[in-house]
Amino acid sequence: SSSSSSSSSDESSSSSSGGVLFTLYGSQGSRSPLVDWYLHEKQIPFEAKDPHDVSNPHPFGQVPALRQNEDDVEVFESGAILLYLADACGELADAKAKSNAYSWVLWANASLDPICFKEDANGRVIDTGIKNDTKGMRRLDDVLSKREWLSGDAFGVADVAVAAYLLYVPQFFQGVSFKRWPNVAKFMGRCCSRESYAKAFGPRVQSYLIAELMKDVGNE
């Protein structure tokens, strides 16, 4: 996609002095932009490559997939890539940070994803559970009533993992409201307002999401 090639040129030029450490295989229509988001947030130089590039290391030929060039390390699955990058850039500096990040990233993949996206027998997304009240969302809203970020004192990998799934919902299902979970809606607004989100998903998507979320928290 044009977005991928743009990222590739930007990242290559920003790291020309020392070489690009990471190569990310993905496309704008996949889940790979959530990895882009974290890379941009941490200002980690990377080169973006097309999913069909022959060097894609994903064993199932899918995306996202990541290669750490100098050590020839290969990682696939978005959650695994996020955790690998968080560890590599020093965010998971102690046991508390690691346990928190592992818990939230795996919760996002295993529990939040099925709430956000209902699939048919062929794996096609046909609906969202966000239309209904759920125990998982009520609990998340309660957690976010007591803290600004899931990662701790500052925005981090847990926030990217959870917010990315939540922010996909209004993109795919226009008109779906988060009003019943005001703390979740505010959290989503804080996350998608970041400059790194616009770099990964595009300023048009960012503007749309901010406008939609303002409707949900307008009376707050």
Short mmCIF file of C-alpha atoms in Angstrom, two decimals:
data_model
loop_
_atom_site.label_atom_id
_atom_site.label_comp_id
_atom_site.label_asym_id
_atom_site.label_seq_id
_atom_site.Cartn_x
_atom_site.Cartn_y
_atom_site.Cartn_z
CA SER A 1 0.00 0.00 0.00
CA SER A 2 1.03 3.60 -0.38
CA SER A 3 1.14 3.97 3.39
CA SER A 4 3.60 1.11 3.72
CA SER A 5 5.93 2.49 1.09
CA SER A 6 5.74 5.90 2.72
CA SER A 7 6.70 4.43 6.08
CA SER A 8 9.55 2.56 4.45
CA SER A 9 11.09 5.67 2.95
CA ASP A 10 10.61 7.70 6.13
CA GLU A 11 12.18 5.08 8.35
CA SER A 12 15.05 4.36 5.98
CA SER A 13 16.01 8.03 5.76
CA SER A 14 15.79 8.54 9.53
CA SER A 15 18.21 5.71 10.18
CA SER A 16 20.63 6.05 7.31
CA SER A 17 23.53 6.71 9.64
CA GLY A 18 23.24 3.49 11.59
CA GLY A 19 21.17 1.13 9.45
CA VAL A 20 17.62 -0.07 10.04
CA LEU A 21 17.36 -2.44 12.98
CA PHE A 22 13.85 -3.81 12.29
CA THR A 23 11.88 -4.81 9.21
CA LEU A 24 8.09 -4.97 9.58
CA TYR A 25 5.98 -6.90 7.08
CA GLY A 26 2.40 -5.68 6.91
CA SER A 27 -0.30 -3.69 5.18
CA GLN A 28 -2.64 -0.89 6.14
CA GLY A 29 -5.67 -3.17 5.94
CA SER A 30 -4.26 -5.69 8.42
CA ARG A 31 -3.38 -5.56 12.10
CA SER A 32 0.19 -4.52 11.36
CA PRO A 33 -0.46 -0.76 11.87
CA LEU A 34 -0.80 -1.41 15.60
CA VAL A 35 2.85 -2.52 15.53
CA ASP A 36 3.69 0.59 13.50
CA TRP A 37 2.01 2.60 16.26
CA TYR A 38 4.32 1.24 18.93
CA LEU A 39 7.41 1.64 16.73
CA HIS A 40 6.52 5.28 16.07
CA GLU A 41 5.71 5.88 19.74
CA LYS A 42 9.14 4.62 20.81
CA GLN A 43 10.84 6.27 17.81
CA ILE A 44 12.31 2.96 16.72
CA PRO A 45 13.57 3.12 13.11
CA PHE A 46 12.10 0.42 10.87
CA GLU A 47 11.62 -0.52 7.26
CA ALA A 48 8.13 -1.50 6.10
CA LYS A 49 7.76 -4.29 3.54
CA ASP A 50 4.81 -5.71 1.62
CA PRO A 51 3.12 -8.86 3.00
CA HIS A 52 3.93 -10.71 -0.22
CA ASP A 53 7.63 -9.92 -0.12
CA VAL A 54 9.58 -13.16 -0.53
CA SER A 55 11.56 -12.40 2.62
CA ASN A 56 8.42 -12.37 4.84
CA PRO A 57 9.36 -14.74 7.70
CA HIS A 58 5.79 -15.50 8.86
CA PRO A 59 5.41 -19.31 8.70
CA PHE A 60 1.83 -18.97 7.44
CA GLY A 61 2.59 -16.18 4.97
CA GLN A 62 0.53 -13.68 6.96
CA VAL A 63 1.16 -10.32 8.65
CA PRO A 64 2.35 -8.75 10.79
CA ALA A 65 5.80 -10.28 10.99
CA LEU A 66 8.99 -8.69 12.27
CA ARG A 67 12.66 -9.29 11.62
CA GLN A 68 15.45 -7.89 13.77
CA ASN A 69 18.04 -7.57 11.06
CA GLU A 70 21.41 -7.72 12.80
CA ASP A 71 20.56 -10.80 14.90
CA ASP A 72 18.32 -12.44 12.27
CA VAL A 73 15.53 -12.77 14.88
CA GLU A 74 12.03 -13.37 13.51
CA VAL A 75 8.73 -12.82 15.35
CA PHE A 76 5.13 -13.22 14.22
CA GLU A 77 1.70 -12.49 15.79
CA SER A 78 0.96 -8.89 16.76
CA GLY A 79 0.97 -9.47 20.53
CA ALA A 80 4.26 -11.35 20.44
CA ILE A 81 5.82 -8.62 18.30
CA LEU A 82 4.65 -5.88 20.68
CA LEU A 83 6.10 -7.68 23.70
CA TYR A 84 9.37 -8.40 21.90
CA LEU A 85 9.73 -4.74 20.94
CA ALA A 86 8.79 -3.52 24.42
CA ASP A 87 11.47 -5.74 25.90
CA ALA A 88 14.02 -4.71 23.25
CA CYS A 89 13.50 -0.98 23.85
CA GLY A 90 13.70 -1.24 27.63
CA GLU A 91 10.06 -0.69 28.58
CA LEU A 92 9.93 -4.03 30.44
CA ALA A 93 12.76 -3.18 32.80
CA ASP A 94 11.58 -5.11 35.85
CA ALA A 95 9.29 -7.95 36.89
CA LYS A 96 6.35 -5.65 37.64
CA ALA A 97 6.50 -4.04 34.19
CA LYS A 98 6.84 -7.42 32.49
CA SER A 99 3.95 -9.03 34.36
CA ASN A 100 1.67 -6.06 33.65
CA ALA A 101 2.54 -5.93 29.95
CA TYR A 102 2.24 -9.70 29.40
CA SER A 103 -1.14 -9.75 31.16
CA TRP A 104 -2.72 -6.88 29.22
CA VAL A 105 -1.31 -7.78 25.81
CA LEU A 106 -2.47 -11.39 26.12
CA TRP A 107 -5.85 -10.25 27.48
CA ALA A 108 -6.25 -8.00 24.43
CA ASN A 109 -5.55 -10.87 22.04
CA ALA A 110 -7.41 -13.64 23.86
CA SER A 111 -10.36 -11.88 25.53
CA LEU A 112 -10.88 -8.39 24.08
CA ASP A 113 -10.57 -9.41 20.43
CA PRO A 114 -13.58 -11.81 20.63
CA ILE A 115 -15.63 -9.05 22.31
CA CYS A 116 -14.77 -6.52 19.62
CA PHE A 117 -15.11 -8.84 16.65
CA LYS A 118 -17.67 -11.60 16.14
CA GLU A 119 -16.66 -13.99 13.35
CA ASP A 120 -18.51 -16.56 11.28
CA ALA A 121 -17.34 -20.13 10.74
CA ASN A 122 -14.97 -18.93 8.00
CA GLY A 123 -13.29 -16.34 10.21
CA ARG A 124 -15.00 -13.35 8.58
CA VAL A 125 -15.89 -10.49 10.93
CA ILE A 126 -19.67 -10.11 10.87
CA ASP A 127 -20.50 -8.09 13.99
CA THR A 128 -19.18 -6.58 17.21
CA GLY A 129 -19.99 -7.41 20.81
CA ILE A 130 -19.50 -3.74 21.69
CA LYS A 131 -23.16 -3.27 20.74
CA ASN A 132 -24.04 -5.10 23.97
CA ASP A 133 -23.02 -4.70 27.59
CA THR A 134 -20.36 -7.24 28.58
CA LYS A 135 -18.65 -8.17 31.82
CA GLY A 136 -15.21 -7.66 30.24
CA MET A 137 -15.98 -4.11 29.15
CA ARG A 138 -17.55 -3.23 32.50
CA ARG A 139 -14.45 -4.44 34.27
CA LEU A 140 -12.15 -2.55 31.90
CA ASP A 141 -14.17 0.62 32.48
CA ASP A 142 -13.74 0.14 36.23
CA VAL A 143 -9.98 -0.34 35.87
CA LEU A 144 -9.70 2.81 33.77
CA SER A 145 -11.68 4.81 36.30
CA LYS A 146 -8.66 4.49 38.60
CA ARG A 147 -5.75 4.96 36.18
CA GLU A 148 -4.90 6.96 33.10
CA TRP A 149 -2.80 4.28 31.41
CA LEU A 150 -2.82 0.49 31.60
CA SER A 151 0.97 0.43 31.31
CA GLY A 152 1.46 2.28 34.60
CA ASP A 153 2.51 5.89 35.03
CA ALA A 154 3.09 6.45 31.31
CA PHE A 155 1.64 5.31 27.99
CA GLY A 156 3.15 2.00 26.85
CA VAL A 157 2.74 -1.34 25.15
CA ALA A 158 -0.31 -2.44 27.17
CA ASP A 159 -2.15 0.69 26.05
CA VAL A 160 -1.27 0.09 22.40
CA ALA A 161 -2.46 -3.52 22.57
CA VAL A 162 -5.81 -2.77 24.22
CA ALA A 163 -6.59 0.57 22.56
CA ALA A 164 -5.76 -0.70 19.07
CA TYR A 165 -8.52 -3.33 19.21
CA LEU A 166 -11.02 -0.91 20.71
CA LEU A 167 -10.23 1.76 18.12
CA TYR A 168 -10.75 -0.67 15.26
CA VAL A 169 -14.42 -1.06 16.25
CA PRO A 170 -15.71 2.42 15.24
CA GLN A 171 -13.71 2.12 12.02
CA PHE A 172 -15.47 -1.10 11.00
CA PHE A 173 -18.86 -0.52 12.64
CA GLN A 174 -19.86 3.10 12.23
CA GLY A 175 -22.28 4.41 14.80
CA VAL A 176 -21.36 1.93 17.54
CA SER A 177 -21.27 3.81 20.84
CA PHE A 178 -19.00 3.47 23.86
CA LYS A 179 -21.21 5.75 26.02
CA ARG A 180 -22.00 3.00 28.53
CA TRP A 181 -18.26 2.81 29.30
CA PRO A 182 -17.20 6.48 29.68
CA ASN A 183 -13.76 5.71 31.11
CA VAL A 184 -13.00 3.40 28.19
CA ALA A 185 -14.15 6.08 25.73
CA LYS A 186 -11.89 8.69 27.36
CA PHE A 187 -8.98 6.24 27.32
CA MET A 188 -9.55 5.59 23.62
CA GLY A 189 -9.57 9.34 22.99
CA ARG A 190 -6.29 9.84 24.85
CA CYS A 191 -4.67 7.03 22.89
CA CYS A 192 -5.80 7.96 19.39
CA SER A 193 -4.92 11.62 19.96
CA ARG A 194 -1.23 10.74 20.13
CA GLU A 195 0.98 11.79 17.22
CA SER A 196 2.25 8.23 16.87
CA TYR A 197 -1.30 6.96 16.22
CA ALA A 198 -1.74 9.38 13.31
CA LYS A 199 1.61 8.27 11.86
CA ALA A 200 0.54 4.63 11.94
CA PHE A 201 -3.13 4.83 10.98
CA GLY A 202 -3.28 8.15 9.16
CA PRO A 203 -4.52 11.61 10.18
CA ARG A 204 -7.92 11.06 8.53
CA VAL A 205 -8.61 7.99 10.68
CA GLN A 206 -7.40 9.87 13.75
CA SER A 207 -9.71 12.84 13.10
CA TYR A 208 -12.69 10.55 12.50
CA LEU A 209 -12.12 8.63 15.73
CA ILE A 210 -11.65 11.75 17.84
CA ALA A 211 -14.93 13.16 16.49
CA GLU A 212 -16.79 9.90 17.16
CA LEU A 213 -15.41 9.54 20.69
CA MET A 214 -16.27 13.14 21.53
CA LYS A 215 -19.93 12.16 20.95
CA ASP A 216 -19.54 9.41 23.56
CA VAL A 217 -17.96 11.60 26.24
CA GLY A 218 -19.67 14.87 25.32
CA ASN A 219 -21.84 14.96 28.41
CA GLU A 220 -19.00 14.14 30.79
#
